[in-house]
Structures are given as structure tokens and as C-alpha cells.
Amino acid sequence: MLVNRWQQCKASFHCITISHTYREANFSADTAAKEGANLNENVIHEFVGKAPWLLKWESPSALYF
């Protein structure tokens, strides 16, 4: 059962950190959300690697704001 599996996973972690970034500061998520909002109903696009409309790619060590 999923609940039991989650309990086992939690027991194996020493520390869990949850963080949040606003969509406007996450360029990839913001662009993907806008693209998804423009899709017709029941349309799915899958990409291997970076999507062609994704012009910016975040760098985890960069300071954007």
C-alpha cells in the first residue's frame, strides 16, 4: 500500500527540507505553465531534453533576483 511505502521512505531520511520558489522566479516552470495553458484539451507534448520553446535554463548556483 502507498501509505506503508511512504512510511518506509520517511524512516530512511535523516533530514527533509522543503523549499518553494515562486513561478515568476523559475523561468522554466513559468514558460512551461504558459505553454500548457495554451494547449487544447487532451493534448500532451513530451520532450526528450530541453523543449524547443524553452529559451532560458536555470543554473542552480546563479542568483536571479
PDB file of N, CA and C in Angstrom:
ATOM      1  N   MET A   1       0.830  -1.167   0.000  1.00  0.00           N
ATOM      2  CA  MET A   1       0.000   0.000   0.000  1.00  0.00           C
ATOM      3  C   MET A   1       0.886   1.244   0.000  1.00  0.00           C
ATOM      4  N   LEU A   2       0.418   2.326  -0.620  1.00  0.00           N
ATOM      5  CA  LEU A   2       1.204   3.544  -0.779  1.00  0.00           C
ATOM      6  C   LEU A   2       1.579   4.176   0.557  1.00  0.00           C
ATOM      7  N   VAL A   3       0.659   4.151   1.505  1.00  0.00           N
ATOM      8  CA  VAL A   3       0.936   4.751   2.808  1.00  0.00           C
ATOM      9  C   VAL A   3       2.083   4.023   3.496  1.00  0.00           C
ATOM     10  N   ASN A   4       2.090   2.706   3.448  1.00  0.00           N
ATOM     11  CA  ASN A   4       3.169   1.926   4.056  1.00  0.00           C
ATOM     12  C   ASN A   4       4.501   2.206   3.380  1.00  0.00           C
ATOM     13  N   ARG A   5       4.474   2.309   2.066  1.00  0.00           N
ATOM     14  CA  ARG A   5       5.719   2.601   1.325  1.00  0.00           C
ATOM     15  C   ARG A   5       6.250   3.978   1.707  1.00  0.00           C
ATOM     16  N   TRP A   6       5.363   4.965   1.836  1.00  0.00           N
ATOM     17  CA  TRP A   6       5.781   6.305   2.233  1.00  0.00           C
ATOM     18  C   TRP A   6       6.373   6.291   3.643  1.00  0.00           C
ATOM     19  N   GLN A   7       5.778   5.540   4.557  1.00  0.00           N
ATOM     20  CA  GLN A   7       6.311   5.434   5.914  1.00  0.00           C
ATOM     21  C   GLN A   7       7.721   4.851   5.897  1.00  0.00           C
ATOM     22  N   GLN A   8       7.961   3.852   5.062  1.00  0.00           N
ATOM     23  CA  GLN A   8       9.290   3.256   4.940  1.00  0.00           C
ATOM     24  C   GLN A   8      10.284   4.260   4.371  1.00  0.00           C
ATOM     25  N   CYS A   9       9.853   5.024   3.379  1.00  0.00           N
ATOM     26  CA  CYS A   9      10.733   6.042   2.783  1.00  0.00           C
ATOM     27  C   CYS A   9      11.094   7.102   3.817  1.00  0.00           C
ATOM     28  N   LYS A  10      10.100   7.582   4.559  1.00  0.00           N
ATOM     29  CA  LYS A  10      10.357   8.606   5.573  1.00  0.00           C
ATOM     30  C   LYS A  10      11.355   8.117   6.617  1.00  0.00           C
ATOM     31  N   ALA A  11      11.269   6.859   6.983  1.00  0.00           N
ATOM     32  CA  ALA A  11      12.163   6.304   8.001  1.00  0.00           C
ATOM     33  C   ALA A  11      13.614   6.286   7.529  1.00  0.00           C
ATOM     34  N   SER A  12      13.833   6.249   6.223  1.00  0.00           N
ATOM     35  CA  SER A  12      15.204   6.186   5.712  1.00  0.00           C
ATOM     36  C   SER A  12      15.851   7.568   5.584  1.00  0.00           C
ATOM     37  N   PHE A  13      15.073   8.650   5.705  1.00  0.00           N
ATOM     38  CA  PHE A  13      15.623  10.003   5.597  1.00  0.00           C
ATOM     39  C   PHE A  13      16.136  10.482   6.948  1.00  0.00           C
ATOM     40  N   HIS A  14      17.267  11.168   6.925  1.00  0.00           N
ATOM     41  CA  HIS A  14      17.801  11.776   8.130  1.00  0.00           C
ATOM     42  C   HIS A  14      17.244  13.195   8.298  1.00  0.00           C
ATOM     43  N   CYS A  15      17.051  13.862   7.179  1.00  0.00           N
ATOM     44  CA  CYS A  15      16.576  15.239   7.200  1.00  0.00           C
ATOM     45  C   CYS A  15      15.797  15.503   5.913  1.00  0.00           C
ATOM     46  N   ILE A  16      14.675  16.171   6.019  1.00  0.00           N
ATOM     47  CA  ILE A  16      13.880  16.533   4.857  1.00  0.00           C
ATOM     48  C   ILE A  16      13.744  18.049   4.835  1.00  0.00           C
ATOM     49  N   THR A  17      14.076  18.666   3.704  1.00  0.00           N
ATOM     50  CA  THR A  17      13.929  20.102   3.533  1.00  0.00           C
ATOM     51  C   THR A  17      12.989  20.355   2.368  1.00  0.00           C
ATOM     52  N   ILE A  18      11.977  21.150   2.606  1.00  0.00           N
ATOM     53  CA  ILE A  18      11.035  21.520   1.560  1.00  0.00           C
ATOM     54  C   ILE A  18      11.216  23.004   1.299  1.00  0.00           C
ATOM     55  N   SER A  19      11.418  23.351   0.035  1.00  0.00           N
ATOM     56  CA  SER A  19      11.581  24.761  -0.307  1.00  0.00           C
ATOM     57  C   SER A  19      10.605  25.137  -1.414  1.00  0.00           C
ATOM     58  N   HIS A  20      10.389  26.408  -1.567  1.00  0.00           N
ATOM     59  CA  HIS A  20       9.431  26.904  -2.556  1.00  0.00           C
ATOM     60  C   HIS A  20      10.058  28.054  -3.329  1.00  0.00           C
ATOM     61  N   THR A  21       9.807  28.080  -4.623  1.00  0.00           N
ATOM     62  CA  THR A  21      10.221  29.186  -5.469  1.00  0.00           C
ATOM     63  C   THR A  21       9.002  29.648  -6.241  1.00  0.00           C
ATOM     64  N   TYR A  22       8.756  30.936  -6.229  1.00  0.00           N
ATOM     65  CA  TYR A  22       7.632  31.455  -6.994  1.00  0.00           C
ATOM     66  C   TYR A  22       7.835  31.191  -8.473  1.00  0.00           C
ATOM     67  N   ARG A  23       6.752  30.938  -9.179  1.00  0.00           N
ATOM     68  CA  ARG A  23       6.812  30.595 -10.595  1.00  0.00           C
ATOM     69  C   ARG A  23       7.544  31.653 -11.403  1.00  0.00           C
ATOM     70  N   GLU A  24       7.362  32.923 -11.055  1.00  0.00           N
ATOM     71  CA  GLU A  24       7.999  34.014 -11.800  1.00  0.00           C
ATOM     72  C   GLU A  24       9.513  33.992 -11.673  1.00  0.00           C
ATOM     73  N   ALA A  25      10.024  33.386 -10.620  1.00  0.00           N
ATOM     74  CA  ALA A  25      11.468  33.284 -10.441  1.00  0.00           C
ATOM     75  C   ALA A  25      12.021  31.975 -11.003  1.00  0.00           C
ATOM     76  N   ASN A  26      11.149  31.091 -11.420  1.00  0.00           N
ATOM     77  CA  ASN A  26      11.556  29.820 -12.014  1.00  0.00           C
ATOM     78  C   ASN A  26      11.161  29.892 -13.482  1.00  0.00           C
ATOM     79  N   PHE A  27      12.087  30.358 -14.313  1.00  0.00           N
ATOM     80  CA  PHE A  27      11.799  30.650 -15.714  1.00  0.00           C
ATOM     81  C   PHE A  27      11.273  29.430 -16.470  1.00  0.00           C
ATOM     82  N   SER A  28      11.832  28.282 -16.205  1.00  0.00           N
ATOM     83  CA  SER A  28      11.388  27.066 -16.896  1.00  0.00           C
ATOM     84  C   SER A  28       9.945  26.716 -16.537  1.00  0.00           C
ATOM     85  N   ALA A  29       9.617  26.773 -15.245  1.00  0.00           N
ATOM     86  CA  ALA A  29       8.257  26.441 -14.811  1.00  0.00           C
ATOM     87  C   ALA A  29       7.262  27.471 -15.328  1.00  0.00           C
ATOM     88  N   ASP A  30       7.649  28.746 -15.317  1.00  0.00           N
ATOM     89  CA  ASP A  30       6.762  29.801 -15.792  1.00  0.00           C
ATOM     90  C   ASP A  30       6.464  29.618 -17.278  1.00  0.00           C
ATOM     91  N   THR A  31       7.490  29.359 -18.068  1.00  0.00           N
ATOM     92  CA  THR A  31       7.312  29.160 -19.504  1.00  0.00           C
ATOM     93  C   THR A  31       6.495  27.905 -19.788  1.00  0.00           C
ATOM     94  N   ALA A  32       6.780  26.810 -19.063  1.00  0.00           N
ATOM     95  CA  ALA A  32       6.033  25.567 -19.265  1.00  0.00           C
ATOM     96  C   ALA A  32       4.555  25.740 -18.896  1.00  0.00           C
ATOM     97  N   ALA A  33       4.282  26.491 -17.826  1.00  0.00           N
ATOM     98  CA  ALA A  33       2.893  26.722 -17.430  1.00  0.00           C
ATOM     99  C   ALA A  33       2.148  27.512 -18.501  1.00  0.00           C
ATOM    100  N   LYS A  34       2.806  28.506 -19.069  1.00  0.00           N
ATOM    101  CA  LYS A  34       2.179  29.302 -20.126  1.00  0.00           C
ATOM    102  C   LYS A  34       1.927  28.449 -21.372  1.00  0.00           C
ATOM    103  N   GLU A  35       2.892  27.612 -21.732  1.00  0.00           N
ATOM    104  CA  GLU A  35       2.717  26.729 -22.893  1.00  0.00           C
ATOM    105  C   GLU A  35       1.578  25.746 -22.642  1.00  0.00           C
ATOM    106  N   GLY A  36       1.530  25.176 -21.458  1.00  0.00           N
ATOM    107  CA  GLY A  36       0.477  24.214 -21.122  1.00  0.00           C
ATOM    108  C   GLY A  36      -0.907  24.836 -21.102  1.00  0.00           C
ATOM    109  N   ALA A  37      -0.976  26.088 -20.674  1.00  0.00           N
ATOM    110  CA  ALA A  37      -2.271  26.766 -20.631  1.00  0.00           C
ATOM    111  C   ALA A  37      -2.824  26.993 -22.033  1.00  0.00           C
ATOM    112  N   ASN A  38      -1.955  27.024 -23.031  1.00  0.00           N
ATOM    113  CA  ASN A  38      -2.387  27.259 -24.409  1.00  0.00           C
ATOM    114  C   ASN A  38      -2.686  25.976 -25.183  1.00  0.00           C
ATOM    115  N   LEU A  39      -2.466  24.801 -24.555  1.00  0.00           N
ATOM    116  CA  LEU A  39      -2.739  23.542 -25.235  1.00  0.00           C
ATOM    117  C   LEU A  39      -4.244  23.287 -25.303  1.00  0.00           C
ATOM    118  N   ASN A  40      -4.660  22.642 -26.353  1.00  0.00           N
ATOM    119  CA  ASN A  40      -6.052  22.198 -26.443  1.00  0.00           C
ATOM    120  C   ASN A  40      -6.283  21.074 -25.442  1.00  0.00           C
ATOM    121  N   GLU A  41      -7.533  20.845 -25.094  1.00  0.00           N
ATOM    122  CA  GLU A  41      -7.875  19.811 -24.134  1.00  0.00           C
ATOM    123  C   GLU A  41      -7.433  18.437 -24.631  1.00  0.00           C
ATOM    124  N   ASN A  42      -6.920  17.613 -23.732  1.00  0.00           N
ATOM    125  CA  ASN A  42      -6.452  16.245 -24.011  1.00  0.00           C
ATOM    126  C   ASN A  42      -5.249  16.184 -24.936  1.00  0.00           C
ATOM    127  N   VAL A  43      -4.483  17.260 -25.050  1.00  0.00           N
ATOM    128  CA  VAL A  43      -3.263  17.270 -25.849  1.00  0.00           C
ATOM    129  C   VAL A  43      -2.075  17.151 -24.902  1.00  0.00           C
ATOM    130  N   ILE A  44      -1.162  16.245 -25.216  1.00  0.00           N
ATOM    131  CA  ILE A  44       0.037  16.034 -24.401  1.00  0.00           C
ATOM    132  C   ILE A  44       1.253  16.162 -25.303  1.00  0.00           C
ATOM    133  N   HIS A  45       2.229  16.941 -24.872  1.00  0.00           N
ATOM    134  CA  HIS A  45       3.506  17.045 -25.577  1.00  0.00           C
ATOM    135  C   HIS A  45       4.586  16.479 -24.668  1.00  0.00           C
ATOM    136  N   GLU A  46       5.434  15.626 -25.201  1.00  0.00           N
ATOM    137  CA  GLU A  46       6.555  15.071 -24.450  1.00  0.00           C
ATOM    138  C   GLU A  46       7.836  15.433 -25.163  1.00  0.00           C
ATOM    139  N   PHE A  47       8.868  15.760 -24.406  1.00  0.00           N
ATOM    140  CA  PHE A  47      10.155  16.146 -24.975  1.00  0.00           C
ATOM    141  C   PHE A  47      11.262  15.328 -24.325  1.00  0.00           C
ATOM    142  N   VAL A  48      12.246  14.976 -25.093  1.00  0.00           N
ATOM    143  CA  VAL A  48      13.462  14.376 -24.566  1.00  0.00           C
ATOM    144  C   VAL A  48      14.484  15.503 -24.528  1.00  0.00           C
ATOM    145  N   GLY A  49      14.905  15.877 -23.345  1.00  0.00           N
ATOM    146  CA  GLY A  49      15.793  17.023 -23.206  1.00  0.00           C
ATOM    147  C   GLY A  49      14.990  18.305 -23.117  1.00  0.00           C
ATOM    148  N   LYS A  50      15.617  19.402 -23.456  1.00  0.00           N
ATOM    149  CA  LYS A  50      15.002  20.723 -23.340  1.00  0.00           C
ATOM    150  C   LYS A  50      13.968  20.931 -24.434  1.00  0.00           C
ATOM    151  N   ALA A  51      12.805  21.430 -24.060  1.00  0.00           N
ATOM    152  CA  ALA A  51      11.750  21.728 -25.033  1.00  0.00           C
ATOM    153  C   ALA A  51      12.222  22.868 -25.945  1.00  0.00           C
ATOM    154  N   PRO A  52      11.849  22.853 -27.217  1.00  0.00           N
ATOM    155  CA  PRO A  52      12.351  23.868 -28.155  1.00  0.00           C
ATOM    156  C   PRO A  52      11.907  25.293 -27.809  1.00  0.00           C
ATOM    157  N   TRP A  53      10.806  25.467 -27.108  1.00  0.00           N
ATOM    158  CA  TRP A  53      10.333  26.788 -26.736  1.00  0.00           C
ATOM    159  C   TRP A  53      10.934  27.292 -25.434  1.00  0.00           C
ATOM    160  N   LEU A  54      11.741  26.451 -24.781  1.00  0.00           N
ATOM    161  CA  LEU A  54      12.358  26.832 -23.517  1.00  0.00           C
ATOM    162  C   LEU A  54      13.694  27.508 -23.805  1.00  0.00           C
ATOM    163  N   LEU A  55      13.690  28.835 -23.783  1.00  0.00           N
ATOM    164  CA  LEU A  55      14.880  29.590 -24.171  1.00  0.00           C
ATOM    165  C   LEU A  55      15.866  29.781 -23.029  1.00  0.00           C
ATOM    166  N   LYS A  56      15.361  29.851 -21.803  1.00  0.00           N
ATOM    167  CA  LYS A  56      16.238  30.019 -20.643  1.00  0.00           C
ATOM    168  C   LYS A  56      16.285  28.720 -19.859  1.00  0.00           C
ATOM    169  N   TRP A  57      17.430  28.420 -19.308  1.00  0.00           N
ATOM    170  CA  TRP A  57      17.623  27.224 -18.488  1.00  0.00           C
ATOM    171  C   TRP A  57      18.269  27.665 -17.191  1.00  0.00           C
ATOM    172  N   GLU A  58      17.661  27.355 -16.069  1.00  0.00           N
ATOM    173  CA  GLU A  58      18.185  27.836 -14.804  1.00  0.00           C
ATOM    174  C   GLU A  58      19.520  27.194 -14.454  1.00  0.00           C
ATOM    175  N   SER A  59      20.312  27.963 -13.752  1.00  0.00           N
ATOM    176  CA  SER A  59      21.543  27.467 -13.180  1.00  0.00           C
ATOM    177  C   SER A  59      21.366  27.496 -11.662  1.00  0.00           C
ATOM    178  N   PRO A  60      21.447  26.350 -10.993  1.00  0.00           N
ATOM    179  CA  PRO A  60      21.173  26.306  -9.554  1.00  0.00           C
ATOM    180  C   PRO A  60      22.046  27.239  -8.737  1.00  0.00           C
ATOM    181  N   SER A  61      23.248  27.545  -9.206  1.00  0.00           N
ATOM    182  CA  SER A  61      24.157  28.393  -8.423  1.00  0.00           C
ATOM    183  C   SER A  61      24.034  29.872  -8.756  1.00  0.00           C
ATOM    184  N   ALA A  62      23.196  30.227  -9.741  1.00  0.00           N
ATOM    185  CA  ALA A  62      23.063  31.630 -10.143  1.00  0.00           C
ATOM    186  C   ALA A  62      22.046  32.352  -9.275  1.00  0.00           C
ATOM    187  N   LEU A  63      22.288  33.640  -9.040  1.00  0.00           N
ATOM    188  CA  LEU A  63      21.359  34.500  -8.318  1.00  0.00           C
ATOM    189  C   LEU A  63      20.615  35.324  -9.340  1.00  0.00           C
ATOM    190  N   TYR A  64      19.305  35.180  -9.399  1.00  0.00           N
ATOM    191  CA  TYR A  64      18.498  35.856 -10.420  1.00  0.00           C
ATOM    192  C   TYR A  64      17.843  37.123  -9.895  1.00  0.00           C
ATOM    193  N   PHE A  65      17.540  37.169  -8.597  1.00  0.00           N
ATOM    194  CA  PHE A  65      16.867  38.341  -8.038  1.00  0.00           C
ATOM    195  C   PHE A  65      17.557  38.765  -6.775  1.00  0.00           C
TER     196      PHE A  65
END
